[in-house]
Coordinates of C-alpha atoms and ligand atoms in Angstrom, one line a residue:
X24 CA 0.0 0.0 0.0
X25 CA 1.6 3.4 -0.9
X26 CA 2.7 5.5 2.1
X27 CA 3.7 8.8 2.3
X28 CA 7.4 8.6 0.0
X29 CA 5.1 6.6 -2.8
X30 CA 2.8 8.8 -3.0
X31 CA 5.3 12.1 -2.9
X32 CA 7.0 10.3 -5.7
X33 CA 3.6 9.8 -7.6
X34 CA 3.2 13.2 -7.4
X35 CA 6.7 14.6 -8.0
X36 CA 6.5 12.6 -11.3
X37 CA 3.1 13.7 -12.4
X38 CA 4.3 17.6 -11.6
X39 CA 7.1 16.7 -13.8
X40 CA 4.8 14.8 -16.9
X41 CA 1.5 16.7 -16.5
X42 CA 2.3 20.6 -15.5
X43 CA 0.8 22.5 -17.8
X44 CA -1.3 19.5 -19.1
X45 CA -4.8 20.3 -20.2
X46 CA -7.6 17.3 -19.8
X47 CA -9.6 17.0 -23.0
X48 CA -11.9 14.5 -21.6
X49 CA -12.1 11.9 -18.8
X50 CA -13.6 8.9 -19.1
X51 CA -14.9 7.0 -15.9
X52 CA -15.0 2.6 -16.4
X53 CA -15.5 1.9 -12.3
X54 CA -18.1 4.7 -11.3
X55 CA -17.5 3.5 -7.4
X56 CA -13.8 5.1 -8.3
X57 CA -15.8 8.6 -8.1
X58 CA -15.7 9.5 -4.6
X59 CA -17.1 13.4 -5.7
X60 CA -19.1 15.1 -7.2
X61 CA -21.3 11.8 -8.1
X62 CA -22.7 10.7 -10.0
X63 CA -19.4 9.9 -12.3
X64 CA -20.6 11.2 -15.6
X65 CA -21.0 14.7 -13.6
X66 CA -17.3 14.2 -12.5
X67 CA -15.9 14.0 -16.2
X68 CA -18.1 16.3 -17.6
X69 CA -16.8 18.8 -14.9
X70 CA -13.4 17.7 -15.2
X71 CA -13.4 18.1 -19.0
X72 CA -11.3 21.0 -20.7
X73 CA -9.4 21.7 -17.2
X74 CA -5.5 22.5 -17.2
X75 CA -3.4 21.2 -14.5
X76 CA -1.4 24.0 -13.0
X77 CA 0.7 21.3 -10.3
X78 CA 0.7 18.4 -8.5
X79 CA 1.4 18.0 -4.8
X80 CA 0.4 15.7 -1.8
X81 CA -1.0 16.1 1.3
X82 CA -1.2 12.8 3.6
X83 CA -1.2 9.7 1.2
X84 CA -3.6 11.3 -1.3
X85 CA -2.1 12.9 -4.8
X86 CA -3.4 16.7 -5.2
X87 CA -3.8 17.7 -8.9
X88 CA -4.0 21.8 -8.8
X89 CA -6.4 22.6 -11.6
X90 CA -5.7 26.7 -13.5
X91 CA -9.0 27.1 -12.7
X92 CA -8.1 26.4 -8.4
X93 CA -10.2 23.7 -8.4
X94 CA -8.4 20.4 -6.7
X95 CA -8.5 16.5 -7.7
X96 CA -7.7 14.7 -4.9
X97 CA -6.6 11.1 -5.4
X98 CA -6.4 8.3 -3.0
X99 CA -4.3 5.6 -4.3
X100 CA -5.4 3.3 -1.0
X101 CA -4.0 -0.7 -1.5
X102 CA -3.6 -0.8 -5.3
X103 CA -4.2 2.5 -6.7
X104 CA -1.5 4.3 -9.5
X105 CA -1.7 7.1 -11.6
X106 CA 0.4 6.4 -15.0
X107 CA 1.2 8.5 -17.7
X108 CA 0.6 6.5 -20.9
X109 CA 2.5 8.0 -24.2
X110 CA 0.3 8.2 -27.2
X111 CA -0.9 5.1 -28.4
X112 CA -0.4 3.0 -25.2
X113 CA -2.6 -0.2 -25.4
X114 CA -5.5 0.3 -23.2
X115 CA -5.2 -1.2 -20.0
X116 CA -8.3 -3.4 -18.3
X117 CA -7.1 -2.1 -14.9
X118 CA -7.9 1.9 -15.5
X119 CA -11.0 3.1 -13.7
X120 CA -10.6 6.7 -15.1
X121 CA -8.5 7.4 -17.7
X122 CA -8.2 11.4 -18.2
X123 CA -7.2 12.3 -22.4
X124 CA -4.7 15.0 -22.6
X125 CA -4.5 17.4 -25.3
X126 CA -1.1 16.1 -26.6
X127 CA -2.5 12.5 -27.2
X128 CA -1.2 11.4 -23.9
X129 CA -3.0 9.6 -21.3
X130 CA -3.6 9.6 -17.6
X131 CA -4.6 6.7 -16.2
X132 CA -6.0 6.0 -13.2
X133 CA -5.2 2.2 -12.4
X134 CA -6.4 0.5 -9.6
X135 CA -6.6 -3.7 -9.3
X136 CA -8.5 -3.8 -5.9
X137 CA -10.8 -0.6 -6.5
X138 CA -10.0 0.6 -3.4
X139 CA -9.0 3.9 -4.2
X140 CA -11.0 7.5 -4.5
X141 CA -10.8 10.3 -6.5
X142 CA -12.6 13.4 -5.8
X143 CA -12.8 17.4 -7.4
X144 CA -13.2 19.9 -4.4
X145 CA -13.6 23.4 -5.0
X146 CA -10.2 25.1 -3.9
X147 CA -9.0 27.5 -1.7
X148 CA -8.0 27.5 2.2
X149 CA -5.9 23.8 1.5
X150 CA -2.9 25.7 3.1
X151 CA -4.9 26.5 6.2
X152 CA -6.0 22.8 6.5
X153 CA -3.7 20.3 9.0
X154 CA -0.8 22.9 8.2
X155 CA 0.4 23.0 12.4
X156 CA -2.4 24.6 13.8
X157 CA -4.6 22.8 16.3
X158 CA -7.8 21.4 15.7
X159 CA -9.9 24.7 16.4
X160 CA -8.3 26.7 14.2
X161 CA -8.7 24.3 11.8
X162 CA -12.7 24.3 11.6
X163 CA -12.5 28.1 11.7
X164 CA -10.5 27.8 8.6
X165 CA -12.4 25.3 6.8
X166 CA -15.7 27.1 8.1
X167 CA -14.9 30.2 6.7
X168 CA -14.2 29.4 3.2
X169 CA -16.1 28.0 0.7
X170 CA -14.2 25.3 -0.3
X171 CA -14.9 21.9 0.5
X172 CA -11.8 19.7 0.2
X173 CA -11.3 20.5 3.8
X174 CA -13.3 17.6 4.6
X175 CA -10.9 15.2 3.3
X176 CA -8.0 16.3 5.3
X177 CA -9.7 17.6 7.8
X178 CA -8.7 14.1 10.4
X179 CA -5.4 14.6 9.7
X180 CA -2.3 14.9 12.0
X181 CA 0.3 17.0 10.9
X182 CA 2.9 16.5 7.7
X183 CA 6.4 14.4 9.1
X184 CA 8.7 16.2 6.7
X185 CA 7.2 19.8 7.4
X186 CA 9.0 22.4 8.9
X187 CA 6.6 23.0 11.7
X188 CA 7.0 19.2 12.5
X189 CA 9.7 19.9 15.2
X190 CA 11.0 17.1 18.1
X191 CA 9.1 19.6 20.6
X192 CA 5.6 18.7 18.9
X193 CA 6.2 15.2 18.4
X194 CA 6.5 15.2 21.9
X195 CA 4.0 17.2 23.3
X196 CA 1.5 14.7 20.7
X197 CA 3.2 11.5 22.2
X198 CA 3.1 12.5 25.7
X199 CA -0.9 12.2 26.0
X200 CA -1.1 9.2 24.7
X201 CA -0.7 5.3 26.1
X202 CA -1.3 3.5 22.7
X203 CA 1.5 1.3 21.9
X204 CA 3.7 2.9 19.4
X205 CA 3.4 1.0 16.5
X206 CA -0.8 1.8 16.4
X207 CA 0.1 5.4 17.1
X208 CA 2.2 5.6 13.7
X209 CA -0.7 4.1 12.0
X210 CA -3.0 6.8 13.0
X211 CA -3.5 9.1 10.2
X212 CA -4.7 11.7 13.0
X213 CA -1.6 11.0 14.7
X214 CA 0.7 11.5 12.2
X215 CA 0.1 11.7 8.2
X216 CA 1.7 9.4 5.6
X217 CA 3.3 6.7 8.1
X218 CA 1.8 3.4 6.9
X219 CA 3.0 0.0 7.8
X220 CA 6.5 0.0 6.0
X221 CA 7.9 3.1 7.3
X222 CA 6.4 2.4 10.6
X223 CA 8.0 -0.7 11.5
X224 CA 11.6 0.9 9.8
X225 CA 11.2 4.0 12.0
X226 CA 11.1 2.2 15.3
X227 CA 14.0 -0.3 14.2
X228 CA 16.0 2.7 13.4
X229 CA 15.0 4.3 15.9
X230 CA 15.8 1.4 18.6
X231 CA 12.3 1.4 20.1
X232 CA 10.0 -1.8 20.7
X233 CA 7.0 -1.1 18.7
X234 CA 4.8 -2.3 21.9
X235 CA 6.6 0.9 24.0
X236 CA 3.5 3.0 24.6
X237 CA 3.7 6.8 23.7
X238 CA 4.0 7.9 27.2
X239 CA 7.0 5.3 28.4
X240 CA 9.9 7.4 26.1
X241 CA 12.1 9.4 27.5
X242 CA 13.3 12.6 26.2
X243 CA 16.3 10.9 24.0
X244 CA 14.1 8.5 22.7
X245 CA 11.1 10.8 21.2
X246 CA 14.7 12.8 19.8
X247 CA 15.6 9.8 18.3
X248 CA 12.0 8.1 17.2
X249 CA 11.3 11.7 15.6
X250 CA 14.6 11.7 13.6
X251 CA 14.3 8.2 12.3
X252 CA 10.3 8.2 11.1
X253 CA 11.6 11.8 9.3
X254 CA 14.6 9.7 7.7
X255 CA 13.4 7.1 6.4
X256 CA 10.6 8.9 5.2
X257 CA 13.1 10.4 3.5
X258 CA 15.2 7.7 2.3
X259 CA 12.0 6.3 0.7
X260 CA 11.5 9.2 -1.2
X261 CA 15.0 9.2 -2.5
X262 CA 14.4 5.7 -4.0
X263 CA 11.3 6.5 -5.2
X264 CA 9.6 4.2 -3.5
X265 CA 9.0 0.5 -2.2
X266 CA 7.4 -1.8 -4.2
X267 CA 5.9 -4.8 -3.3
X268 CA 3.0 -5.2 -5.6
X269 CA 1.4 -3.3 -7.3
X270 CA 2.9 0.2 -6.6
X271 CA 4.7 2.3 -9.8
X272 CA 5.7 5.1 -10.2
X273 CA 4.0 7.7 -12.7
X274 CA 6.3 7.3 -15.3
X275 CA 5.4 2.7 -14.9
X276 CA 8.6 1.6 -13.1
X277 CA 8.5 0.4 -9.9
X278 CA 10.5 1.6 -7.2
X279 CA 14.1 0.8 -5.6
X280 CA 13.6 1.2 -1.7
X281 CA 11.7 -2.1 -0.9
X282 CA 15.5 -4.1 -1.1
X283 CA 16.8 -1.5 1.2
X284 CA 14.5 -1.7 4.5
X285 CA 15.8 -3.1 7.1
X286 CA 13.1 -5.1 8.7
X287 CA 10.1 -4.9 7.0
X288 CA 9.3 -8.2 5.7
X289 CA 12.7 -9.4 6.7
X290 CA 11.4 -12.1 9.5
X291 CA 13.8 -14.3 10.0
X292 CA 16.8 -12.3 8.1
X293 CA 19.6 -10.9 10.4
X294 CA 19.5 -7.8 11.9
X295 CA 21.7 -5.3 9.7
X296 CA 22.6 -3.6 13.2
X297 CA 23.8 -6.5 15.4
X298 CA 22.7 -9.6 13.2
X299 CA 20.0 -11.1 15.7
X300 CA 17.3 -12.3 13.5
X301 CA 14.1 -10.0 12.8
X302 CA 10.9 -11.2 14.4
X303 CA 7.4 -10.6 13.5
X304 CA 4.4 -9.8 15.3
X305 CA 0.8 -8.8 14.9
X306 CA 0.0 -5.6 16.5
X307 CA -3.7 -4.6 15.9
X308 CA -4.3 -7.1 12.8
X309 CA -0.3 -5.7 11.4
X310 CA 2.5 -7.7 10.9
X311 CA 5.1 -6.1 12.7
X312 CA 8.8 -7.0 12.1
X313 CA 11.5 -5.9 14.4
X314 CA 14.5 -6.4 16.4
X315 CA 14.6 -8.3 19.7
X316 CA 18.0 -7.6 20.7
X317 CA 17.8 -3.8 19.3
X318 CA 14.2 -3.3 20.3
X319 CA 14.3 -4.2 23.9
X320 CA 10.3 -4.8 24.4
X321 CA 8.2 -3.4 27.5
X322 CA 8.6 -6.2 29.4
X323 CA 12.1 -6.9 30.8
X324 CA 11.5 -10.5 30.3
X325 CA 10.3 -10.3 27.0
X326 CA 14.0 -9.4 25.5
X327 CA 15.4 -12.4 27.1
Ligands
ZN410 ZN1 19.4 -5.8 15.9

């Protein structure tokens, strides 16, 4: 399932392809793909004859930035990809919504599972919304305008990789809570973007049981848990990716990071740190694979 550095790389490829891009028609073969306006024949006839101005991300949904400041929001969920197809690409029997655009190219929206959601919001205020600012001043903003794309972001923590994301408000969010850590990284209210990947490489990097509750961390540990969910947020990024099905890239190819984690799906591999072998465990219905010798669980005898 994309996370957060699939999803940045979806859409740092599409600003790339698709800047400027104008949409001559879209063309909707799974209507439950339509998440708004419905029903999906309103969607491409509103979508038609738009011109995408960029492409960003907020959480693990692709923004397209429409001239006209309208927004499509995509949510690429378990199998979801947006591909740019050159002119005279074979159709493909897995595209929900394939958008035609002026220069013969295609965008395709693929999606095995059908999972995914796309959506066109009137814009405006998106700045405002989950950008640092507690949850008040959050439903003034999105009260205020009359946009409504707020509504999909609006249960959102805050961005990892932002600025505002500092060690000091990691830990004022960690200290309220006693949910084991691994769930709390999973929370998209939480934290935005962490999935199960970067969750379980976070706390290995990190040196942190993923059964630790939020409250148990001392000062250096929040220091170091907040550093290592930034880097290898990062590091995913940087190799566009990990792919372990069906996630590509915009451009088709999959990406290179899923060789380089560490634990994640590694059960029974050595440790790259001390060369104990990686265990896995289920924490809320999630496999969980870490450490046992670098991850010294909750319970003294648990680390044996
Ligand atoms: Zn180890």
């Amino acid at each position: 399932m994309p996370e957060l550095p699939e999803v940045e790389t979806v859409a740092r490829d599409l600003q790339r392809l698709v800047a400027g891009a104008r949409i001559v028609d879209a063309t909707v073969h799974w209507d439950r793909t339509i998440r708004h306006p419905q029903p999906a024949e309103r969607f491409a006839a509103e979508i038609g004859d738009a011109t995408i101005r960029r492409v960003d991300r907020r959480a693990k949904t692709v923004l397209v930035h429409l001239e006209d400041g309208r927004v499509m929001t995509v949510a690429l969920r378990m199998t979801g990809a947006l591909i740019v197809a050159p002119a005279g690409t074979p159709p493909d029997p897995y595209a929900r919504v394939v958008f035609a655009l002026d220069d013969g190219r295609e965008l395709r929206y693929r999606d095995v599972r059908k999972f995914g959601r796309i959506g066109l919001w009137p814009g405006g205020g998106l700045r405002s919304v989950g950008a640092g600012r507690g949850a008040r001043s959050r439903r003034v903003a999105e009260g205020a305008g009359p946009y409504r794309i707020g509504e999909v972001f609006s249960g959102h923590g805050p961005e990892p990789l932002r600025r505002s994301f500092t060690v000091a408000r990691f830990a004022e969010r960690l200290a309220r809570r006693s949910a084991k850590l691994k769930a709390l990284l999973l929370d998209q209210s939480f934290i935005a973007g962490v999935g199960n990947i970067y969750a379980d490489e976070a706390l290995w990097r990190a040196r942190i049981h993923p059964l630790r509750t939020a409250d148990t961390l001392d000062e250096r540990e929040v220091r170091r848990l907040h550093r290592a969910v930034r880097q290898v947020l990062r590091d995913g990024i940087v190799n566009r990716g990990s792919s372990f099905s069906d996630y590509v890239g915009a451009d088709g190819a999959p990406g290179d990071n899923a060789e380089r984690l560490a634990v994640y799906r590694r059960t029974g591999e050595p440790c790259l740190r001390c060369g104990r072998r990686i265990e896995r465990i289920v924490v809320g219905q999630r496999s969980t694979h870490f450490c046992p010798r670098c991850q010294p669980g909750p319970v003294a005898s648990d680390t044996t």
